[in-house]
mmCIF file of C-alpha atoms and ligand atoms in Angstrom:
data_model
loop_
_atom_site.group_PDB
_atom_site.id
_atom_site.type_symbol
_atom_site.label_atom_id
_atom_site.label_comp_id
_atom_site.label_asym_id
_atom_site.label_seq_id
_atom_site.Cartn_x
_atom_site.Cartn_y
_atom_site.Cartn_z
ATOM 1 C CA MET A 28 -15.243 20.493 22.570
ATOM 2 C CA THR A 29 -15.543 18.924 19.141
ATOM 3 C CA LYS A 30 -17.029 15.433 19.357
ATOM 4 C CA PRO A 31 -15.205 12.452 17.907
ATOM 5 C CA ARG A 32 -15.828 11.825 14.205
ATOM 6 C CA ALA A 33 -16.756 15.417 13.510
ATOM 7 C CA ILE A 34 -17.450 16.635 9.983
ATOM 8 C CA SER A 35 -16.146 20.129 9.311
ATOM 9 C CA PRO A 36 -17.528 21.761 6.154
ATOM 10 C CA SER A 37 -14.945 23.405 3.889
ATOM 11 C CA LEU A 38 -16.579 26.545 2.551
ATOM 12 C CA LEU A 39 -14.304 26.505 -0.501
ATOM 13 C CA SER A 40 -16.947 24.431 -2.292
ATOM 14 C CA ALA A 41 -19.894 26.480 -1.029
ATOM 15 C CA ASP A 42 -21.783 28.947 -3.204
ATOM 16 C CA PHE A 43 -20.125 32.246 -2.234
ATOM 17 C CA ALA A 44 -22.963 34.301 -3.651
ATOM 18 C CA ARG A 45 -25.193 32.661 -1.033
ATOM 19 C CA LEU A 46 -22.648 32.157 1.699
ATOM 20 C CA GLU A 47 -24.832 33.074 4.641
ATOM 21 C CA ASP A 48 -27.545 30.609 3.510
ATOM 22 C CA GLN A 49 -24.968 27.873 3.033
ATOM 23 C CA ILE A 50 -23.543 28.468 6.514
ATOM 24 C CA ARG A 51 -27.060 28.327 7.988
ATOM 25 C CA LEU A 52 -27.696 25.039 6.182
ATOM 26 C CA VAL A 53 -24.658 23.263 7.565
ATOM 27 C CA GLU A 54 -24.924 24.807 11.024
ATOM 28 C CA GLY A 55 -28.590 23.809 11.097
ATOM 29 C CA ALA A 56 -27.537 20.226 10.350
ATOM 30 C CA GLY A 57 -25.137 20.305 13.310
ATOM 31 C CA ALA A 58 -21.781 21.591 12.001
ATOM 32 C CA ASP A 59 -19.869 23.253 14.818
ATOM 33 C CA ARG A 60 -16.557 23.939 13.024
ATOM 34 C CA LEU A 61 -16.246 25.652 9.653
ATOM 35 C CA HIS A 62 -13.073 25.326 7.580
ATOM 36 C CA LEU A 63 -11.926 28.448 5.692
ATOM 37 C CA ASP A 64 -9.345 27.976 2.930
ATOM 38 C CA VAL A 65 -7.102 31.002 2.510
ATOM 39 C CA MET A 66 -4.855 30.812 -0.580
ATOM 40 C CA ASP A 67 -2.299 33.349 -1.765
ATOM 41 C CA GLY A 68 -1.404 32.327 -5.339
ATOM 42 C CA ASN A 69 2.170 31.840 -4.153
ATOM 43 C CA PHE A 70 2.396 28.986 -1.659
ATOM 44 C CA VAL A 71 -0.403 27.356 -3.669
ATOM 45 C CA PRO A 72 -1.404 27.935 -7.310
ATOM 46 C CA ASN A 73 -4.775 29.472 -6.497
ATOM 47 C CA ILE A 74 -6.183 32.581 -4.801
ATOM 48 C CA THR A 75 -9.244 32.628 -2.554
ATOM 49 C CA PHE A 76 -9.818 35.242 0.145
ATOM 50 C CA GLY A 77 -8.241 36.987 3.118
ATOM 51 C CA PRO A 78 -9.160 38.391 6.547
ATOM 52 C CA PHE A 79 -11.875 40.616 5.124
ATOM 53 C CA ILE A 80 -14.027 37.624 4.167
ATOM 54 C CA VAL A 81 -13.187 35.779 7.386
ATOM 55 C CA LYS A 82 -14.567 38.780 9.246
ATOM 56 C CA ALA A 83 -17.763 38.732 7.187
ATOM 57 C CA ILE A 84 -18.183 35.003 7.870
ATOM 58 C CA ARG A 85 -17.592 35.626 11.581
ATOM 59 C CA ARG A 86 -20.571 37.973 11.608
ATOM 60 C CA VAL A 87 -22.993 35.321 10.366
ATOM 61 C CA ALA A 88 -21.493 32.075 11.737
ATOM 62 C CA GLN A 89 -21.959 30.592 15.200
ATOM 63 C CA ALA A 90 -19.437 27.786 14.649
ATOM 64 C CA HIS A 91 -15.780 27.620 15.601
ATOM 65 C CA LEU A 92 -13.800 29.009 12.639
ATOM 66 C CA ASP A 93 -10.658 27.230 11.465
ATOM 67 C CA ALA A 94 -8.613 29.419 9.120
ATOM 68 C CA HIS A 95 -6.394 27.190 6.966
ATOM 69 C CA LEU A 96 -3.678 29.550 5.763
ATOM 70 C CA MET A 97 -2.118 28.284 2.539
ATOM 71 C CA ILE A 98 0.104 31.340 2.354
ATOM 72 C CA ALA A 99 3.861 31.900 2.266
ATOM 73 C CA LYS A 100 5.486 33.446 5.379
ATOM 74 C CA PRO A 101 2.238 33.347 7.360
ATOM 75 C CA HIS A 102 3.683 35.405 10.253
ATOM 76 C CA ARG A 103 2.876 38.546 8.249
ATOM 77 C CA PHE A 104 -0.867 37.991 8.586
ATOM 78 C CA LEU A 105 -1.480 36.131 11.845
ATOM 79 C CA GLU A 106 -2.737 39.155 13.714
ATOM 80 C CA GLN A 107 -5.157 40.089 10.957
ATOM 81 C CA PHE A 108 -6.737 36.636 10.886
ATOM 82 C CA VAL A 109 -7.136 36.491 14.657
ATOM 83 C CA GLU A 110 -8.659 39.975 14.659
ATOM 84 C CA ALA A 111 -11.005 38.899 11.872
ATOM 85 C CA GLY A 112 -12.380 36.219 14.191
ATOM 86 C CA ALA A 113 -10.549 32.982 13.405
ATOM 87 C CA ASP A 114 -10.674 30.696 16.462
ATOM 88 C CA THR A 115 -7.980 28.330 15.209
ATOM 89 C CA VAL A 116 -5.253 29.541 12.860
ATOM 90 C CA ILE A 117 -3.605 26.746 10.871
ATOM 91 C CA ILE A 118 -0.305 27.487 9.158
ATOM 92 C CA HIS A 119 1.671 25.209 6.856
ATOM 93 C CA TYR A 120 4.831 23.525 8.065
ATOM 94 C CA GLU A 121 6.260 24.118 4.585
ATOM 95 C CA ALA A 122 5.401 27.831 4.518
ATOM 96 C CA SER A 123 6.546 29.094 7.919
ATOM 97 C CA GLU A 124 10.017 30.561 8.399
ATOM 98 C CA ASP A 125 9.978 29.825 12.126
ATOM 99 C CA LEU A 126 7.254 27.415 13.135
ATOM 100 C CA ARG A 127 7.668 27.630 16.897
ATOM 101 C CA ARG A 128 7.663 31.410 16.850
ATOM 102 C CA ASP A 129 4.557 31.523 14.668
ATOM 103 C CA LEU A 130 2.646 28.984 16.782
ATOM 104 C CA ARG A 131 3.444 30.946 19.916
ATOM 105 C CA THR A 132 2.368 34.164 18.238
ATOM 106 C CA ILE A 133 -1.020 32.624 17.417
ATOM 107 C CA ARG A 134 -1.416 31.525 21.054
ATOM 108 C CA ARG A 135 -0.365 34.934 22.372
ATOM 109 C CA LEU A 136 -2.909 36.619 20.106
ATOM 110 C CA GLY A 137 -5.614 34.519 21.761
ATOM 111 C CA ALA A 138 -6.313 31.893 19.089
ATOM 112 C CA GLN A 139 -5.564 28.171 18.945
ATOM 113 C CA PRO A 140 -2.466 27.220 16.940
ATOM 114 C CA GLY A 141 -2.617 24.568 14.235
ATOM 115 C CA VAL A 142 -0.209 23.172 11.646
ATOM 116 C CA ALA A 143 -0.951 21.566 8.289
ATOM 117 C CA ILE A 144 1.412 19.186 6.506
ATOM 118 C CA ASN A 145 1.404 18.444 2.799
ATOM 119 C CA PRO A 146 1.104 14.826 1.586
ATOM 120 C CA ASP A 147 4.879 14.600 1.048
ATOM 121 C CA THR A 148 5.814 15.960 4.489
ATOM 122 C CA ASP A 149 6.424 13.292 7.135
ATOM 123 C CA PHE A 150 4.422 13.730 10.331
ATOM 124 C CA ASP A 151 7.588 12.941 12.337
ATOM 125 C CA LEU A 152 8.889 16.433 11.476
ATOM 126 C CA LEU A 153 6.111 17.867 13.667
ATOM 127 C CA VAL A 154 7.053 15.919 16.773
ATOM 128 C CA PRO A 155 9.208 18.686 18.340
ATOM 129 C CA TYR A 156 6.311 21.138 17.954
ATOM 130 C CA LEU A 157 3.469 19.028 19.351
ATOM 131 C CA PRO A 158 3.413 20.727 22.784
ATOM 132 C CA ASP A 159 2.758 24.045 21.008
ATOM 133 C CA LEU A 160 -0.108 22.691 18.915
ATOM 134 C CA ASP A 161 -3.867 22.389 19.420
ATOM 135 C CA TYR A 162 -4.692 21.127 15.936
ATOM 136 C CA VAL A 163 -2.867 19.012 13.362
ATOM 137 C CA LEU A 164 -4.145 19.076 9.786
ATOM 138 C CA ILE A 165 -3.050 16.146 7.655
ATOM 139 C CA MET A 166 -3.430 17.099 3.995
ATOM 140 C CA SER A 167 -4.676 14.173 1.937
ATOM 141 C CA VAL A 168 -4.321 16.144 -1.335
ATOM 142 C CA PHE A 169 -1.792 18.792 -2.398
ATOM 143 C CA PRO A 170 -3.446 22.036 -1.317
ATOM 144 C CA GLY A 171 -4.841 24.491 -3.840
ATOM 145 C CA PHE A 172 -8.138 23.127 -5.107
ATOM 146 C CA GLY A 173 -11.263 21.364 -3.934
ATOM 147 C CA GLY A 174 -12.492 18.200 -5.596
ATOM 148 C CA GLN A 175 -9.158 16.348 -5.879
ATOM 149 C CA SER A 176 -8.687 12.616 -5.285
ATOM 150 C CA PHE A 177 -7.684 11.331 -1.869
ATOM 151 C CA ILE A 178 -4.005 10.255 -1.652
ATOM 152 C CA ALA A 179 -3.972 6.962 0.258
ATOM 153 C CA ASP A 180 -0.284 7.252 1.255
ATOM 154 C CA THR A 181 -1.276 10.015 3.677
ATOM 155 C CA LEU A 182 -3.034 7.455 5.894
ATOM 156 C CA GLN A 183 0.425 6.840 7.283
ATOM 157 C CA ASN A 184 0.637 10.444 8.546
ATOM 158 C CA MET A 185 -2.808 10.038 10.143
ATOM 159 C CA ARG A 186 -1.750 6.877 11.970
ATOM 160 C CA LYS A 187 1.452 8.521 13.180
ATOM 161 C CA ALA A 188 -0.457 11.571 14.444
ATOM 162 C CA VAL A 189 -2.845 9.306 16.363
ATOM 163 C CA ALA A 190 -0.023 7.179 17.799
ATOM 164 C CA ARG A 191 1.794 10.251 19.149
ATOM 165 C CA ARG A 192 -1.213 11.617 20.953
ATOM 166 C CA SER A 193 -0.222 10.118 24.279
ATOM 167 C CA ASP A 194 2.580 12.740 24.478
ATOM 168 C CA ALA A 195 0.487 15.873 23.840
ATOM 169 C CA GLU A 196 -3.108 16.956 23.396
ATOM 170 C CA TYR A 197 -4.203 18.038 19.941
ATOM 171 C CA LEU A 198 -7.059 17.441 17.540
ATOM 172 C CA ILE A 199 -6.289 15.643 14.300
ATOM 173 C CA ALA A 200 -8.104 16.646 11.120
ATOM 174 C CA VAL A 201 -7.835 15.385 7.550
ATOM 175 C CA ASP A 202 -8.323 17.627 4.536
ATOM 176 C CA GLY A 203 -8.750 16.753 0.874
ATOM 177 C CA GLY A 204 -10.721 14.195 -1.077
ATOM 178 C CA VAL A 205 -12.799 13.079 1.903
ATOM 179 C CA ASN A 206 -16.265 11.985 0.778
ATOM 180 C CA ARG A 207 -18.735 9.124 1.216
ATOM 181 C CA GLU A 208 -16.234 6.697 -0.308
ATOM 182 C CA THR A 209 -13.141 7.629 1.736
ATOM 183 C CA LEU A 210 -14.684 8.708 5.044
ATOM 184 C CA GLU A 211 -14.611 5.329 6.801
ATOM 185 C CA THR A 212 -10.966 4.785 5.879
ATOM 186 C CA VAL A 213 -9.873 8.081 7.435
ATOM 187 C CA PHE A 214 -11.902 7.648 10.624
ATOM 188 C CA ALA A 215 -10.588 4.088 10.990
ATOM 189 C CA THR A 216 -7.139 5.592 11.687
ATOM 190 C CA GLY A 217 -8.494 7.274 14.838
ATOM 191 C CA ILE A 218 -8.479 10.903 13.631
ATOM 192 C CA ASP A 219 -11.087 13.322 15.025
ATOM 193 C CA ILE A 220 -12.261 15.622 12.242
ATOM 194 C CA ALA A 221 -12.853 15.146 8.520
ATOM 195 C CA ILE A 222 -12.909 18.302 6.404
ATOM 196 C CA VAL A 223 -15.390 17.879 3.569
ATOM 197 C CA GLY A 224 -15.806 20.355 0.707
ATOM 198 C CA SER A 225 -17.117 19.080 -2.633
ATOM 199 C CA GLY A 226 -18.393 15.883 -1.006
ATOM 200 C CA LEU A 227 -20.807 18.036 1.007
ATOM 201 C CA PHE A 228 -21.636 21.197 -0.951
ATOM 202 C CA GLY A 229 -21.878 19.213 -4.205
ATOM 203 C CA ALA A 230 -24.898 17.343 -2.832
ATOM 204 C CA GLU A 231 -28.464 18.146 -3.845
ATOM 205 C CA ASP A 232 -29.515 18.002 -0.196
ATOM 206 C CA ILE A 233 -26.643 19.566 1.780
ATOM 207 C CA PRO A 234 -28.044 19.066 5.326
ATOM 208 C CA GLY A 235 -29.027 15.503 4.408
ATOM 209 C CA ARG A 236 -25.508 14.788 3.151
ATOM 210 C CA PHE A 237 -24.017 16.295 6.309
ATOM 211 C CA ARG A 238 -26.092 13.971 8.497
ATOM 212 C CA GLU A 239 -25.259 10.996 6.292
ATOM 213 C CA LEU A 240 -21.511 11.711 6.580
ATOM 214 C CA ARG A 241 -21.694 12.143 10.327
ATOM 215 C CA GLY A 242 -23.374 8.751 10.514
HETATM 216 C C1 DX5 B 318 -7.603 22.037 -0.486
HETATM 217 C C2 DX5 B 318 -8.325 22.659 0.664
HETATM 218 C C3 DX5 B 318 -9.431 21.821 1.174
HETATM 219 C C4 DX5 B 318 -10.556 21.662 0.195
HETATM 220 C C5 DX5 B 318 -11.128 20.294 0.350
HETATM 221 O O1 DX5 B 318 -6.542 22.851 -0.860
HETATM 222 O O2 DX5 B 318 -7.426 22.892 1.746
HETATM 223 O O3 DX5 B 318 -9.934 22.304 2.415
HETATM 224 O O4 DX5 B 318 -11.584 22.600 0.357
HETATM 225 O O5 DX5 B 318 -12.057 20.082 -0.651
HETATM 226 P P1 DX5 B 318 -12.540 18.629 -1.059
HETATM 227 O O6 DX5 B 318 -13.276 18.071 0.121
HETATM 228 O O7 DX5 B 318 -13.417 18.898 -2.241
HETATM 229 O O8 DX5 B 318 -11.319 17.825 -1.404
HETATM 230 ZN ZN1 ZN B 319 -8.293 23.324 3.770
#
């Protein structure tokens, strides 16, 4: 089980030519969940990678793999990502045609279902789906790129997600613009996991920065 105040490295900001080394560095520093940003150039204005790369990462990583699918109509690819080795599959509330169906498909395939919400989506819209969820991802930037500035209005979604936790059991993670400056503010809301990309892989000493962030 992921410990409270976990830091989950977002590989989007890692050096992909040296991906195995970068994974070893963060795992060696104690990272037990890796965040994989899948973008389709349609739901978001950027393209990254698909199941093929997830599978390659699975071969070298020990950590739990969270696949953050920023793709339109994610139901088309759920099976491929689970087969590639994703442990948690996170789909976007805004991108799914039938959220309950898709969450149940992820569960049936043997992975843990997660949902991400954009900064302008109210957490309250997720309430009917909470029993089907293992992981809630509050976006604190509009998805598409690493290195953006944290949007403080999204703290409200974090607080709502924490307040609702008495009704169902799910982990709460925050993604986007989390770094040394914003980390305390997000953990103060009571969330469990901070995704950190540029604020980790941009450091000279990556394991040192990981330990500093974990505190
Ligand atoms: C944004 C991605 C994030 C991104 C975070 O679209 O979903 O996971 O990698 O990067 P930073 O920490 O640089 O904001
Ligand atoms: Zn992400």
